[in-house]
Structure formats: C-alpha cells, structure tokens
Amino acid sequence: MASKRFCERQTCAAVLADAFAEDPVFRWFGPKKAYDVSLRKLMDTFLWALGESYDLCDVARDEDNGDIVSVALWEPATPHFAAVLRSIVLVVSFFWVCGLWKGLEAARFFLTLEHERGRLAGPRHFHLQLIGTDPREQRKGYGTQVIAHGLARADELGVPTYLESTNPDNQRFYVRQGFKALKEVRAPNGGPIVVLMRREPRAAKPSRRWTMM
C-alpha cells in the first residue's frame, strides 16, 4: 500500500500538471503525443527531486472536502548533496519526457535559468520553483493562500524570494504579492519569454503553523 506522503505527492503532481497544461513554456518543450501523461510524470519528478530534498512543498486544501487544490514548491539558495544528485536526475528526465533534441534544449534552458537565479536572487533566498492551482478552483484565493506560507517563511528569515514567471497571465498576481520583474529570458529558437522576478523581504509576522507535505 502506498504511503500517505507518496499518495499526496501523486495528488500534488496531478494538480500541478493540470495547472501547467496550457503553460507556454511547458507547451514549447513538451512532447506533442501523450503530453498530459508526460507532464504529470515531470511534475512528480520535480516534487521528488525538490520536495523530498527540502520539505518545502506547501499545499492549500478545499475547506469542504480537504482535497489538495493548490501547490507551491520551494527550494533554498544552496542545495545539499542529496538534492544535487536528485536535480541531476531531474535534468535527465527532460530527455525522457521531451525527447532527445527538445530535452537537450530544455536542459540547457533550465541551466540558463539556474545561472540567472544565482546572479539575480542573491546568496540567500527562497526560490519558488513551481506554483499551480487546480483550474477548476482558480480565482478562489487558493493561490494567494498557498504562496503566503513561503513568503512568510522568507520574511521571518529576512531573505528575498525569487521566481520565473512562464505565463504572462500570472505576472499581475506575482506583482500583487510584492514581486518585481528583473529580466526577460527567451526560450530557445524563438520560444516564449520567461520573466525573472524577485521580492524583497518584509517585516516578519508572528510565526504560524505551516501546511507541509
């Protein structure tokens, strides 16, 4: 029988896959066939590589039935050894999900974004790798709720937060959370634009009990 933690990882992967189904960058790199299945597997790999390494995966749940409806996956500025090994597996998974040539492009682009993060985010920060809400539950405040956990964590430690916005429709949401655009990076071969954004820490609020995976 699968553990509760494993089952929740599968649920989180499904929520993120549905949320990113029409994302311009994932569509650009993703395979044309079996896209939904491949995207869910890729999200599960992200959750395994980063969520299992740092335990910084926040969720928001439906108040009526307790179902996970929104997920935010964070990582710190400095990876530990196990996380580095898992990240290598994550990069290799791009080839499996996207195919050889698109996988190579995706891996290179991922490393480019990581280079920019090291340059723009600062030596101490929290990186919002992924955030997504079940499309059926969007515009109900769940995205604001789930991102608030990570922002408050960063504020308590006095460190900035950083993200890459892959969908233009989401940038106003991030601005409302206090993020500012720093730079635009275009995906290879005339692909979509990714906006790199950073938020400075604010005065810390009293500690709260976090909702973690």
PDB file of C-alpha atoms in Angstrom, residues 25 29 33 38 66 69 74 89 91 101 104 111 113 145 179 181 194 197 202 211-212:
ATOM      1  CA  VAL A  25       6.983  27.194 -21.821  1.00  0.00           C
ATOM      2  CA  PHE A  29       9.267  21.971 -24.750  1.00  0.00           C
ATOM      3  CA  LYS A  33       1.994  12.977 -28.011  1.00  0.00           C
ATOM      4  CA  SER A  38       4.420  13.210 -19.637  1.00  0.00           C
ATOM      5  CA  GLY A  66      -9.878  18.541   2.332  1.00  0.00           C
ATOM      6  CA  VAL A  69      -6.264  22.224  -4.761  1.00  0.00           C
ATOM      7  CA  TRP A  74      10.107  25.991  -2.961  1.00  0.00           C
ATOM      8  CA  VAL A  89      18.006  13.003 -12.314  1.00  0.00           C
ATOM      9  CA  VAL A  91      17.562  17.294 -15.724  1.00  0.00           C
ATOM     10  CA  TRP A 101      16.519  17.385 -29.070  1.00  0.00           C
ATOM     11  CA  LEU A 104      18.582  18.973 -24.714  1.00  0.00           C
ATOM     12  CA  LEU A 111      20.596  25.562 -16.531  1.00  0.00           C
ATOM     13  CA  LEU A 113      17.621  29.958 -15.622  1.00  0.00           C
ATOM     14  CA  GLN A 145      -3.188  31.274   0.327  1.00  0.00           C
ATOM     15  CA  PHE A 179       7.464  40.660  -6.776  1.00  0.00           C
ATOM     16  CA  ALA A 181      10.368  41.945 -12.765  1.00  0.00           C
ATOM     17  CA  VAL A 194      10.199  33.892 -19.160  1.00  0.00           C
ATOM     18  CA  MET A 197      11.093  38.230 -10.638  1.00  0.00           C
ATOM     19  CA  ARG A 202       9.001  42.402   4.535  1.00  0.00           C
ATOM     20  CA  THR A 211       0.986  23.261   5.998  1.00  0.00           C
ATOM     21  CA  MET A 212       3.659  20.955   4.642  1.00  0.00           C
TER      22      MET A 212
END
